[in-house]
Every structure is written in structure tokens, then in C-alpha cells.
XYZ file of C-alpha atoms in Angstrom:
629
model
C -42.845 -31.721 -72.365
C -43.350 -33.938 -75.222
C -40.221 -36.083 -73.783
C -41.854 -36.268 -69.975
C -44.933 -37.272 -71.948
C -43.421 -40.297 -73.543
C -41.986 -41.323 -70.115
C -44.872 -41.469 -68.104
C -46.210 -44.703 -69.311
C -42.902 -46.519 -69.048
C -42.551 -44.984 -65.341
C -46.061 -46.424 -64.401
C -45.465 -49.621 -66.214
C -42.531 -50.333 -64.040
C -44.232 -49.034 -60.969
C -47.390 -51.296 -61.289
C -44.663 -54.367 -62.218
C -43.205 -53.401 -58.849
C -46.115 -53.390 -56.815
C -47.800 -57.084 -58.497
C -44.078 -58.292 -57.641
C -44.778 -57.353 -54.044
C -48.071 -58.289 -53.972
C -47.130 -62.107 -55.483
C -44.206 -62.326 -52.798
C -46.765 -61.179 -49.811
C -49.428 -63.737 -51.075
C -46.800 -66.323 -50.624
C -45.674 -64.975 -47.339
C -49.429 -64.988 -46.103
C -49.910 -68.442 -47.089
C -46.962 -70.008 -45.739
C -47.261 -68.037 -42.129
C -51.101 -68.820 -42.059
C -50.267 -72.661 -42.397
C -47.471 -72.390 -40.026
C -49.853 -70.668 -37.270
C -52.684 -73.178 -37.813
C -50.353 -76.481 -37.481
C -51.675 -76.766 -33.572
C -55.276 -76.763 -34.234
C -55.642 -78.771 -37.311
C -57.742 -80.985 -35.477
C -60.557 -78.332 -34.229
C -62.110 -77.437 -36.970
C -65.768 -79.072 -36.905
C -68.189 -76.344 -37.291
C -68.653 -75.722 -40.759
C -66.624 -72.951 -42.532
C -64.202 -72.535 -39.270
C -61.266 -73.398 -40.911
C -61.812 -70.753 -43.707
C -62.537 -68.230 -40.782
C -59.232 -69.425 -39.309
C -56.984 -69.047 -41.986
C -58.277 -65.706 -43.137
C -57.252 -64.934 -39.032
C -53.462 -66.253 -40.024
C -53.638 -64.595 -42.804
C -54.579 -61.056 -41.073
C -51.835 -61.468 -38.514
C -49.113 -62.583 -40.820
C -50.262 -59.204 -42.944
C -49.713 -57.032 -39.724
C -46.358 -58.521 -38.828
C -44.799 -55.632 -40.707
C -45.386 -52.245 -41.757
C -47.310 -52.426 -44.567
C -47.771 -48.356 -44.792
C -45.579 -47.811 -48.124
C -47.281 -50.700 -49.909
C -50.913 -48.938 -49.162
C -49.625 -45.805 -50.361
C -48.186 -46.751 -53.487
C -51.585 -48.805 -54.135
C -53.633 -45.949 -53.687
C -51.265 -43.674 -55.503
C -52.230 -45.748 -58.197
C -56.115 -45.927 -57.806
C -55.954 -49.462 -56.346
C -57.457 -50.811 -53.048
C -54.931 -50.100 -50.044
C -56.023 -53.136 -48.107
C -57.083 -50.942 -45.682
C -60.344 -53.015 -45.581
C -59.521 -56.268 -46.136
C -59.955 -57.681 -42.290
C -62.694 -60.108 -43.322
C -61.109 -61.240 -46.812
C -57.422 -60.818 -46.962
C -56.317 -62.954 -49.661
C -59.720 -62.145 -51.564
C -58.895 -58.725 -51.149
C -55.139 -59.171 -52.504
C -56.215 -61.463 -55.217
C -58.533 -58.547 -56.624
C -55.154 -56.247 -56.515
C -53.117 -58.666 -58.439
C -56.108 -59.364 -61.088
C -56.315 -55.581 -61.519
C -52.440 -55.153 -61.791
C -52.216 -58.051 -64.081
C -55.089 -56.689 -66.621
C -53.308 -53.391 -66.493
C -50.277 -54.889 -67.506
C -51.699 -57.250 -69.903
C -50.510 -60.294 -68.492
C -51.959 -63.248 -66.786
C -52.414 -63.568 -63.579
C -49.394 -66.060 -62.166
C -51.354 -67.313 -58.749
C -50.653 -70.557 -57.568
C -53.790 -72.650 -55.545
C -53.386 -71.220 -51.802
C -52.671 -74.019 -49.068
C -55.236 -72.448 -46.923
C -58.600 -71.272 -48.191
C -59.324 -67.747 -49.763
C -62.184 -65.719 -48.522
C -64.071 -63.632 -50.875
C -65.495 -60.226 -49.998
C -68.807 -60.812 -49.873
C -68.491 -64.362 -48.195
C -66.398 -62.416 -45.058
C -69.228 -60.020 -44.462
C -71.913 -62.829 -44.484
C -69.797 -65.122 -42.148
C -69.570 -62.298 -39.674
C -73.230 -61.434 -39.712
C -74.087 -65.262 -39.496
C -71.926 -65.693 -36.381
C -73.397 -62.418 -34.723
C -76.636 -63.711 -35.016
C -75.710 -67.040 -33.619
C -74.015 -65.660 -30.781
C -76.334 -62.325 -30.000
C -79.511 -63.079 -31.438
C -81.552 -61.271 -34.611
C -80.407 -57.492 -34.569
C -83.370 -54.627 -34.821
C -84.647 -53.893 -38.434
C -83.444 -50.364 -38.155
C -79.613 -50.892 -36.671
C -77.273 -53.990 -37.373
C -75.325 -53.225 -33.970
C -77.311 -54.988 -31.098
C -77.693 -53.298 -27.408
C -77.170 -55.678 -24.542
C -78.281 -54.552 -20.891
C -77.247 -55.740 -17.706
C -80.320 -56.488 -15.686
C -80.629 -55.272 -12.116
C -82.388 -56.745 -9.586
C -85.427 -55.184 -10.435
C -85.796 -57.048 -13.225
C -86.428 -60.162 -10.972
C -89.264 -58.178 -9.534
C -90.476 -56.272 -11.982
C -91.761 -57.890 -15.400
C -92.887 -54.327 -16.476
C -89.507 -52.782 -16.365
C -88.305 -55.981 -18.116
C -91.129 -55.121 -21.190
C -90.216 -51.505 -21.135
C -86.309 -52.319 -21.725
C -87.446 -54.413 -24.819
C -89.912 -51.551 -26.130
C -86.945 -49.094 -25.781
C -84.455 -51.212 -27.915
C -82.868 -53.855 -25.633
C -81.955 -56.798 -28.062
C -79.697 -59.019 -25.423
C -80.462 -59.160 -21.812
C -77.159 -59.927 -19.533
C -77.687 -61.734 -16.364
C -74.131 -61.289 -14.137
C -73.784 -64.253 -11.826
C -71.315 -62.120 -9.604
C -74.665 -60.749 -8.262
C -78.149 -61.473 -7.077
C -79.015 -65.296 -5.851
C -79.864 -68.127 -8.345
C -83.635 -67.591 -7.814
C -83.684 -64.031 -8.494
C -81.748 -64.953 -11.753
C -84.452 -67.530 -12.540
C -86.805 -65.135 -12.074
C -85.293 -62.506 -14.541
C -84.718 -65.064 -16.941
C -88.361 -65.886 -16.971
C -89.566 -62.158 -16.831
C -87.322 -61.884 -20.206
C -88.551 -64.987 -21.838
C -92.368 -64.029 -20.837
C -92.610 -60.313 -21.785
C -90.178 -61.079 -25.098
C -92.569 -63.516 -26.343
C -95.775 -60.910 -25.733
C -93.921 -58.555 -27.632
C -93.086 -60.657 -30.565
C -89.398 -59.809 -30.357
C -86.114 -61.960 -29.796
C -83.851 -61.183 -26.881
C -80.801 -63.466 -26.424
C -80.355 -64.075 -22.533
C -76.500 -63.965 -21.737
C -75.184 -65.256 -18.543
C -71.959 -64.037 -17.223
C -69.582 -66.223 -14.928
C -68.042 -64.017 -12.056
C -64.664 -65.411 -12.700
C -61.992 -65.373 -10.135
C -62.027 -61.709 -9.540
C -61.458 -59.742 -6.355
C -63.670 -57.551 -5.091
C -64.383 -55.112 -1.873
C -65.946 -56.634 1.000
C -68.900 -55.730 2.777
C -69.275 -52.297 4.805
C -70.582 -51.952 8.520
C -73.997 -51.216 8.708
C -75.802 -48.791 10.811
C -79.050 -47.136 11.514
C -79.887 -43.818 10.063
C -80.970 -41.582 12.420
C -84.509 -40.275 11.350
C -84.872 -36.307 11.406
C -88.358 -35.423 12.985
C -89.566 -31.727 12.086
C -92.050 -29.620 12.635
C -93.452 -27.343 9.967
C -91.865 -23.406 9.972
C -92.671 -20.786 7.904
C -90.047 -18.530 5.936
C -88.923 -16.829 8.655
C -88.231 -19.843 11.126
C -91.503 -19.519 13.276
C -93.010 -23.194 13.809
C -96.817 -22.986 12.341
C -97.770 -26.700 13.480
C -95.912 -29.901 14.935
C -94.873 -32.713 12.982
C -96.994 -35.419 12.896
C -95.903 -38.963 13.396
C -97.315 -42.514 12.249
C -96.576 -45.188 15.761
C -96.561 -49.201 15.025
C -96.375 -51.859 17.483
C -93.725 -54.375 15.819
C -96.723 -56.812 15.015
C -98.713 -54.321 13.330
C -95.586 -52.695 11.418
C -97.131 -52.424 7.803
C -94.398 -49.961 6.717
C -94.978 -46.649 4.830
C -96.520 -43.244 5.881
C -100.514 -42.552 6.071
C -101.767 -39.581 4.171
C -100.767 -36.360 6.181
C -98.069 -37.404 8.571
C -94.382 -36.536 8.490
C -92.314 -39.444 10.013
C -92.956 -42.958 11.429
C -91.423 -44.757 14.329
C -92.066 -48.438 15.373
C -92.894 -49.285 19.133
C -92.144 -52.281 20.910
C -95.277 -54.809 21.620
C -95.086 -54.091 25.820
C -94.892 -50.045 25.355
C -97.951 -50.638 22.841
C -100.333 -52.455 25.017
C -100.084 -49.783 27.742
C -100.247 -46.933 25.405
C -103.351 -44.461 25.642
C -104.060 -40.647 23.734
C -102.814 -37.876 25.807
C -99.493 -40.115 26.803
C -96.165 -38.822 26.072
C -93.259 -41.060 24.463
C -90.426 -38.944 26.024
C -86.877 -39.424 25.365
C -83.245 -37.576 24.889
C -82.458 -37.791 21.189
C -78.787 -38.147 19.691
C -78.045 -34.387 20.341
C -78.950 -34.982 23.804
C -81.848 -32.667 23.396
C -85.032 -33.561 26.001
C -88.027 -34.081 23.360
C -91.363 -35.819 23.471
C -94.185 -37.161 21.141
C -97.452 -36.884 22.438
C -100.297 -39.680 21.311
C -103.473 -37.605 19.559
C -105.466 -40.395 18.885
C -105.379 -44.486 18.004
C -105.793 -45.363 14.429
C -106.751 -48.962 14.966
C -105.159 -51.745 16.780
C -101.425 -50.964 17.706
C -101.159 -47.784 15.376
C -101.173 -43.945 16.665
C -100.965 -40.737 15.619
C -98.473 -38.849 17.620
C -97.029 -35.108 17.579
C -93.612 -33.196 18.134
C -93.387 -29.754 18.244
C -89.863 -29.621 18.614
C -86.767 -31.082 16.215
C -85.487 -34.181 17.545
C -83.196 -36.833 15.936
C -84.045 -40.611 16.722
C -82.021 -43.779 16.282
C -82.238 -47.204 17.212
C -80.247 -46.243 20.373
C -82.522 -43.821 21.697
C -84.041 -44.577 25.002
C -88.047 -43.591 25.163
C -89.932 -43.681 28.759
C -94.177 -43.740 28.582
C -95.256 -40.625 30.763
C -99.145 -40.167 31.743
C -100.685 -37.532 33.212
C -103.576 -37.413 35.353
C -105.456 -34.372 37.026
C -102.680 -32.104 35.964
C -99.848 -33.580 37.319
C -97.486 -36.575 35.953
C -99.264 -39.765 37.747
C -96.131 -42.249 36.698
C -93.708 -42.982 34.000
C -92.630 -46.304 32.729
C -88.851 -46.513 31.449
C -86.912 -49.178 29.663
C -87.909 -49.174 26.148
C -86.466 -48.146 22.640
C -87.832 -47.323 19.352
C -88.187 -49.788 16.380
C -88.560 -49.796 12.962
C -84.960 -48.551 11.913
C -83.350 -50.218 8.423
C -79.630 -51.029 8.305
C -77.346 -48.832 5.766
C -73.946 -49.701 4.745
C -71.866 -46.666 6.195
C -70.264 -44.160 3.821
C -66.450 -45.061 2.882
C -65.253 -41.799 1.122
C -62.019 -41.475 0.601
C -59.948 -38.570 -0.545
C -56.349 -37.895 -2.190
C -53.416 -39.224 -0.217
C -56.034 -40.774 2.272
C -54.767 -44.244 3.946
C -56.770 -47.107 3.562
C -56.185 -50.215 4.493
C -56.904 -53.325 2.603
C -57.403 -56.156 4.470
C -56.880 -60.107 3.674
C -60.059 -60.998 4.826
C -64.357 -59.931 4.766
C -63.784 -57.706 7.877
C -66.739 -55.195 7.339
C -65.343 -51.943 6.228
C -65.754 -48.456 7.868
C -64.503 -44.857 7.613
C -61.282 -43.665 9.605
C -61.570 -44.007 13.142
C -60.662 -40.792 15.285
C -59.451 -41.032 19.281
C -60.285 -38.120 21.586
C -57.786 -36.009 20.576
C -59.076 -35.940 17.058
C -55.910 -37.950 15.561
C -56.902 -41.085 13.353
C -56.259 -44.060 15.337
C -57.418 -46.714 12.650
C -57.233 -45.810 8.820
C -60.446 -46.512 6.646
C -60.417 -49.844 6.204
C -62.210 -52.274 3.314
C -61.775 -55.942 3.196
C -61.706 -58.484 -0.074
C -63.549 -61.333 -0.995
C -63.266 -63.536 -3.949
C -61.515 -66.999 -4.945
C -58.027 -65.320 -4.695
C -55.756 -64.499 -2.429
C -54.456 -60.661 -2.173
C -51.352 -61.150 -4.592
C -47.780 -60.575 -3.717
C -47.276 -56.804 -3.925
C -44.207 -54.323 -3.008
C -44.572 -50.305 -1.791
C -44.923 -48.322 -4.896
C -47.098 -51.128 -6.781
C -50.511 -49.524 -8.196
C -53.840 -50.863 -7.256
C -57.442 -49.498 -8.237
C -60.948 -49.966 -7.371
C -63.864 -49.829 -9.067
C -63.125 -50.017 -12.983
C -60.141 -47.686 -12.186
C -62.510 -44.654 -10.875
C -60.117 -44.714 -7.423
C -56.246 -45.344 -7.413
C -53.992 -46.147 -4.518
C -50.449 -47.237 -4.326
C -49.207 -49.705 -1.660
C -47.278 -47.701 1.289
C -46.584 -51.190 3.284
C -47.472 -54.980 3.049
C -48.709 -55.704 6.722
C -49.734 -59.050 8.089
C -53.519 -58.018 7.996
C -53.199 -56.672 4.570
C -52.077 -53.905 2.605
C -51.456 -50.050 3.615
C -52.423 -47.796 0.404
C -52.137 -44.403 -0.161
C -55.172 -43.075 -2.169
C -53.582 -41.395 -5.525
C -56.558 -40.880 -7.515
C -60.085 -39.644 -6.144
C -62.541 -36.930 -7.493
C -61.861 -33.430 -5.765
C -65.229 -34.052 -3.268
C -63.749 -37.985 -2.520
C -64.968 -41.122 -3.842
C -67.053 -43.478 -2.217
C -65.449 -47.297 -1.717
C -68.473 -49.381 -1.928
C -69.018 -53.017 -1.429
C -68.617 -55.725 -4.133
C -66.442 -53.396 -6.678
C -63.534 -55.203 -8.646
C -59.954 -54.686 -7.092
C -57.192 -54.720 -9.878
C -53.141 -54.686 -9.501
C -52.513 -54.307 -12.999
C -48.429 -55.082 -11.784
C -49.198 -58.355 -9.965
C -51.152 -60.472 -12.389
C -53.320 -62.879 -10.329
C -52.864 -66.648 -10.440
C -55.736 -69.209 -10.103
C -58.204 -71.332 -12.026
C -60.202 -69.521 -14.397
C -63.415 -71.258 -13.396
C -63.847 -71.088 -9.662
C -66.389 -73.817 -7.560
C -69.048 -70.778 -7.779
C -68.668 -70.313 -11.370
C -69.079 -74.419 -11.697
C -72.479 -74.544 -9.538
C -73.587 -71.244 -11.667
C -72.853 -73.266 -14.919
C -75.736 -75.669 -14.252
C -78.154 -73.158 -14.480
C -76.371 -71.266 -17.318
C -76.051 -74.194 -19.494
C -79.979 -74.874 -18.544
C -81.422 -71.439 -18.812
C -79.185 -68.966 -21.335
C -78.480 -68.638 -24.692
C -74.967 -67.747 -24.458
C -72.166 -67.968 -21.451
C -69.953 -64.947 -20.674
C -66.510 -66.097 -19.578
C -64.874 -63.802 -17.242
C -61.154 -63.628 -17.024
C -60.325 -66.022 -19.600
C -56.774 -65.609 -20.619
C -55.533 -68.455 -22.809
C -56.563 -71.333 -24.890
C -56.540 -73.778 -21.980
C -59.183 -71.893 -20.355
C -61.375 -71.814 -23.373
C -60.764 -75.561 -23.273
C -61.816 -76.264 -19.667
C -65.013 -74.195 -19.961
C -65.994 -76.340 -23.526
C -65.110 -79.390 -21.561
C -67.605 -78.238 -18.690
C -70.316 -77.367 -20.956
C -69.926 -80.526 -22.609
C -70.477 -82.076 -19.285
C -73.692 -80.355 -18.952
C -75.016 -81.274 -22.594
C -74.448 -77.887 -23.625
C -71.999 -78.603 -26.111
C -73.259 -76.190 -28.906
C -74.099 -72.940 -26.588
C -71.991 -69.998 -27.596
C -69.113 -68.406 -25.810
C -68.421 -64.447 -24.964
C -65.005 -64.621 -23.889
C -64.336 -61.298 -21.935
C -61.004 -59.765 -22.392
C -59.873 -58.315 -19.275
C -56.389 -58.428 -19.002
C -52.727 -58.228 -20.502
C -52.775 -61.790 -20.848
C -55.867 -62.259 -22.680
C -54.786 -59.261 -25.115
C -51.549 -61.173 -25.631
C -53.260 -64.578 -26.486
C -56.294 -63.574 -27.705
C -55.411 -64.964 -31.364
C -54.661 -68.446 -29.462
C -57.920 -67.672 -27.519
C -60.250 -67.389 -30.766
C -58.513 -70.498 -32.767
C -58.730 -72.911 -29.971
C -62.609 -71.929 -29.819
C -64.215 -71.259 -33.392
C -63.743 -74.750 -34.713
C -65.975 -76.115 -31.423
C -67.988 -73.442 -30.528
C -70.008 -69.931 -31.348
C -67.603 -67.163 -30.149
C -67.804 -63.728 -29.358
C -65.486 -61.079 -27.956
C -66.206 -58.665 -25.204
C -63.800 -55.751 -24.720
C -64.111 -55.310 -21.064
C -63.091 -51.748 -21.253
C -62.902 -51.093 -17.670
C -60.535 -53.340 -16.635
C -58.373 -53.341 -19.807
C -58.078 -49.457 -19.169
C -56.750 -50.362 -15.621
C -54.487 -53.253 -16.703
C -53.105 -51.120 -20.005
C -53.710 -47.798 -19.213
C -56.331 -45.497 -21.078
C -53.740 -44.270 -23.714
C -53.050 -48.146 -24.617
C -56.534 -48.941 -24.454
C -57.491 -46.617 -27.026
C -55.196 -48.101 -29.672
C -56.090 -51.717 -28.121
C -59.714 -51.897 -28.464
C -59.048 -50.847 -32.562
C -56.639 -54.104 -32.703
C -59.235 -56.234 -31.326
C -61.707 -55.379 -33.733
C -59.559 -55.727 -36.059
C -58.482 -59.015 -35.271
C -62.331 -60.227 -34.673
C -63.399 -59.123 -37.841
C -60.873 -61.111 -39.565
C -62.003 -64.401 -37.617
C -65.538 -63.374 -38.507
C -66.246 -63.101 -34.834
C -68.760 -60.838 -33.320
C -67.320 -58.041 -30.489
C -69.398 -56.701 -27.369
C -68.366 -52.980 -26.689
C -68.603 -52.985 -23.020
C -68.188 -50.964 -20.022
C -69.410 -47.248 -19.057
C -71.271 -46.601 -22.189
C -73.145 -43.537 -21.648
C -72.481 -44.245 -17.852
C -73.621 -40.709 -16.720
C -76.954 -41.312 -18.642
C -77.603 -44.859 -16.718
C -76.501 -43.536 -13.354
C -77.456 -39.644 -13.318
C -79.915 -39.123 -15.991
C -77.724 -36.762 -17.885
C -75.430 -37.374 -20.590
C -71.913 -35.379 -21.872
C -70.911 -35.041 -25.217
C -67.808 -37.180 -24.732
C -69.977 -40.187 -24.185
C -72.335 -39.737 -27.022
C -69.108 -39.743 -29.250
C -68.271 -42.976 -27.846
C -71.614 -44.248 -28.253
C -71.460 -43.566 -31.779
C -68.253 -45.079 -32.429
C -69.259 -48.158 -30.811
C -71.176 -48.609 -34.087
C -68.133 -50.646 -35.124
C -68.946 -53.435 -32.965
C -71.397 -55.987 -33.361
C -73.146 -55.065 -29.719
C -73.010 -52.863 -27.295
C -73.277 -52.863 -23.675
C -75.146 -50.591 -21.023
C -74.702 -51.220 -17.443
C -77.319 -51.053 -14.836
C -78.930 -48.097 -13.640
C -81.610 -46.346 -12.361
C -82.261 -44.319 -16.041
C -81.160 -47.594 -18.080
C -84.349 -47.658 -20.248
C -83.683 -43.812 -21.392
C -80.161 -44.783 -22.132
C -81.329 -47.885 -24.227
C -83.625 -45.475 -25.991
C -80.935 -42.928 -26.718
C -78.518 -45.667 -27.753
C -81.085 -46.952 -29.993
C -81.466 -43.992 -31.465
C -77.661 -42.882 -32.022
C -76.995 -46.510 -33.459
C -79.819 -46.178 -35.847
C -78.331 -42.797 -37.398
C -74.938 -44.122 -37.615
C -76.131 -47.195 -39.582
C -76.473 -44.834 -42.765
C -73.017 -43.428 -42.196
C -70.759 -46.629 -40.988
C -70.684 -50.031 -41.188
C -67.730 -51.625 -39.317
C -64.894 -48.623 -40.135
C -66.283 -48.413 -43.642
C -67.766 -45.127 -44.570
C -71.000 -45.199 -46.458
C -71.524 -42.450 -49.143
C -74.890 -41.590 -48.240
C -76.212 -38.221 -49.066
C -75.217 -35.247 -46.969
C -77.974 -33.198 -45.234
C -75.733 -30.164 -45.578
């Protein structure tokens, strides 16, 4: 017992000395490797403090070159920092541990001055906070994490909607230049600025460039048949006919009047002849003989009619005017069609193992077509649009649509496009919609990162936005190209949010950061939808953590994006996994919500989650607030 007690200090001293020696060697290694990595960027750090942040990133990358877990365990075993929270202040943390070890061994800390600057603990956190404010604007007093909302077209037409988003907690308004017209985008900016000023709360405007992405083309349009139904009781007995509002095209005021069940348009030539008591007879889409009787005139070009039987009417339904005199049919006039139908895209629904033809052009897509014998004569078809052509592929290569919600595999390469087989779809089928992204994860798309459309949109972005979102950036050269174009438009200081969406972007992330932070305020968006397709969902879970670490080491903010509270935004309900995902997003500086009919409710929910998590966790450091057990 006594012998063990005497040997313990000697053993502990030896371990502490070994730890000190290892940390000193590690410090020398980090300093040397950071100088080597930054050699290509020596002239690029014009912004104040940017060189310090670049050095810290280079030191962190050198720290993570090898497995440091044995060192971490030894440090933790001796009650010292395990370096697990050193991202924002790598050498500063190591120097603190070296000083503690030196004091424990009663020695002076043998540290040489590093070639690269050392960022201290408080300094690293302060730098990140300042950069987040510059790129993303001020945060809410109750939470450090901002909420970015992708604006729908409604924001251009309805300033009250924008006001509700701001009141719910929106801190950044994102306008996607891939959609809407310049005029609509201009109105969105105007409404955001005006409503934010009235409410006295800041809101950063971020405009995303569309980038060189392939998207699904348009769909064929059709007029949805109008179903007119008389009123029946619970046993199916007709109690009163359906009432129909009829308007000529010149008096087409839209909508229904009270106590009417349906609305139809009439050509002016037919309306000029119409009288009370006339019948509009027709054969509906099911070849059923039906008629609408004119009951009364509501005003010039407007009548109220009644229909006693169920019928389906579309734009091809031919109508004839029948008039009765003295109990018998006096005359009838043929050759008219009902009007007032709106065009809607066809529903292109695909199921697992269905064939799908992905065309090289923008020919309107359509469902599978069946011949008279009931056999598929033409598979379901969708075109593609964008600045890029379909990449070279081989049979067996995967293809993904709409952020990976629909999967397919190449069966055959044809002159007109690619014949695919659907490999992933919902049990009830999945809808392929127009203007949704197409990914070829095994076949990289090659092309300029700034398309002619992007350059045209950049004029408005430089003039109206607070920051620009850079889609499909993949290299330091891409970043230099955007910086040059911004300088041409007198926007040399505009913050850039680089969207990490491809394998190549992940691979080049350190170079993307180092080539930019010295010249422009920079943020990184983890575009999880495209990344999940490119990397696979399992790899994405790991990669989003690594991106968070690297960005914290560079003191630049991160936007956690794609499908956050997606079912709440789209359908008004929320799942438990989505709530957990939203809580995990607290480690970023900003969380992005997509557009949808329930987005205001989603903003409120997310704001509440982030405010609650703010007391428990900052980045990945747990806060020891008193537990409410």
C-alpha cells in the first residue's frame, strides 16, 4: 500500500512530461503545416483580422490530419482540456494546456513564437459572432441563431404576409433568382424593406443566383373538367338543382356570387341571344345529355342558371341554344363552346419500376400514354432545362429528382434522351413537378459556375441585396470569378454565402474559404438536399458535422438548409424527427426554411425551439443551466 502511494507521483510526473513533449511537438507541426498551406494565399488577406482566421483554419486542418484520440484520452484522464472544443482557437487552447502542464511540472513553458498568429479563446468566439452579423445581420435577442425564410411569389403580392413572417421571427429573407421574374423579386425586396422598417426590426435580404443546375422542364397543360352537382339528401335523392353563374367573356368578373354552386363562361355571340327560359343543351365529357336552364338575368352579360343532373364540362364541350315557344321547341342554334376554364399542369405520377423518358429538350412532360389495347405506347416523359446539357452516362448510373425524393436508374441512352427506371418513389406514387432539380451523382456536371442568367440577375443582386447566395460553387476559381463580377458592379464588399452542394465543393471547401475570407465577408450554406444526393444520406450526417467544424475554425457563419420542418411548412403538421433536426440546427448561425403554405407557423415553431436550445447549447458546447427535473 505504501509502495503504491510512493510510486504514484513519479508515474504521474512521467505521464505529464510525455504529454507536454507531445503537445510541444504538435504545436511545432501545426505551425509548420499552416505556413505551408497558406503560402498560396499570402497576398489575399485584405480584410482586418482575416489572416488570423486563415491561420487558425490552417492549424485546425493540420490538427485533424491524424487520429488524435489517444492524446485526447490522456489529456482528459489528467483533468485537462481534450482539445475537443478548440475549433475557433486551436493554438490558443494548446498553449493553455502547455502552460498548465508546465506549472504542474514546476517548469517554465518552453514555447517559441509561432510563425502564424495565435487566436485566443474569447477572440475566436468574438470573430465568429462579428462575421455572422456582417453576413446574416443581427440575431434575435432571445436566440443567437437566425432564421432565414425562402420567400414565395406571395411575398411580392402581399406585404401583410411579409409582415407576419417578420413578426413570427424571420431574420433573413431569401429570394431565389431561379424562380419568379425580376419585377416580382423587386417587389419582394421593397415589401421586406418597408415592413421591417415599420416594425423596427432588422432583416437581411439574401438573393440566390440560380447557378448551372439542370431542372425538370414544363408539363403539358389541360383544362380540369368542371363537375356540376345538384343537391341530394343522405339517401341520394335530388332536393334542388345546382345553380350556375354564367358570364360572357367581356363581363368575366371571376368568382361566384352567393348561393351559386358553379361558374361558367359564355362566348359573347351566345350571350347576345340569351333570354330567360332558354336552355343550353350539351353532351358532357361522359357522353351524357344535359342542359342548363336560364332562370333569370343578373345584369348585362350575367345570368343565373340551373342544372338538375350531375355533369362534367370542359373546354371541348359543345353547347347549343334551345328556345321553346308555345310548348314546343321553336329553334336551336349550335356551334358554341363554354369558356372560362383555367389551364393546369397534368399530374405526372410515377411508381417504383415505372419507365421514364428524360428528354434532352424542354418538350412538355406528360404521363404514360396507352394505346387502344391498353398497352403503354409512350412512357411517362419529362424534359429538362438549364444552362447545362445532360452529362455522359452509362446504363446503371443513378439519377435523382427533387432533392433526392425520387430516384431512378439509367436503362438506355437514346438520341432524344435517357430512358430511366424509377427506383425510389412513395408507395402511392410520387409526383414529378416542373422546375425541380435533377442530380447525376456519379456524373459531374461541367460548366461555368456563373451562367448568362446569373450575370444578368447579378445586376439586381448587387443593387438591392445585402448578401448574395452562390449556387453550385465548386472551387476557389469559382469564388474569384464571382468576386470579379461583384467588383465590376461596385459591390466589392458584398457578403457571399457559398452553397456547398456537390462532392467537389466538399473536397475543395478549405480552398473556397481561404481564397475568399481575405476579400469578402463569407458564409457557408450546407445545402443538405443536394448533398444527400451527391454523398448519400449516411455520409451527409458525417459531412455536415465536418463542415460545421471547419467553418468554426475559419470564424465564418453556417446556414443549415434544406427540408427543416418540411412537413410543417408544406402540410401544417410536424414529426418528432423533424423537431429533433431543428434542435440540432442550433449549432449553426442560421437555419433556413423553404417556402410553403404554413411557413409562418413553421417560423414560430422554429423560433421557439431555437430560443429554448439557446440556454442549453452554444455550437456544440453544452451549457450547464439548472435542469428542470
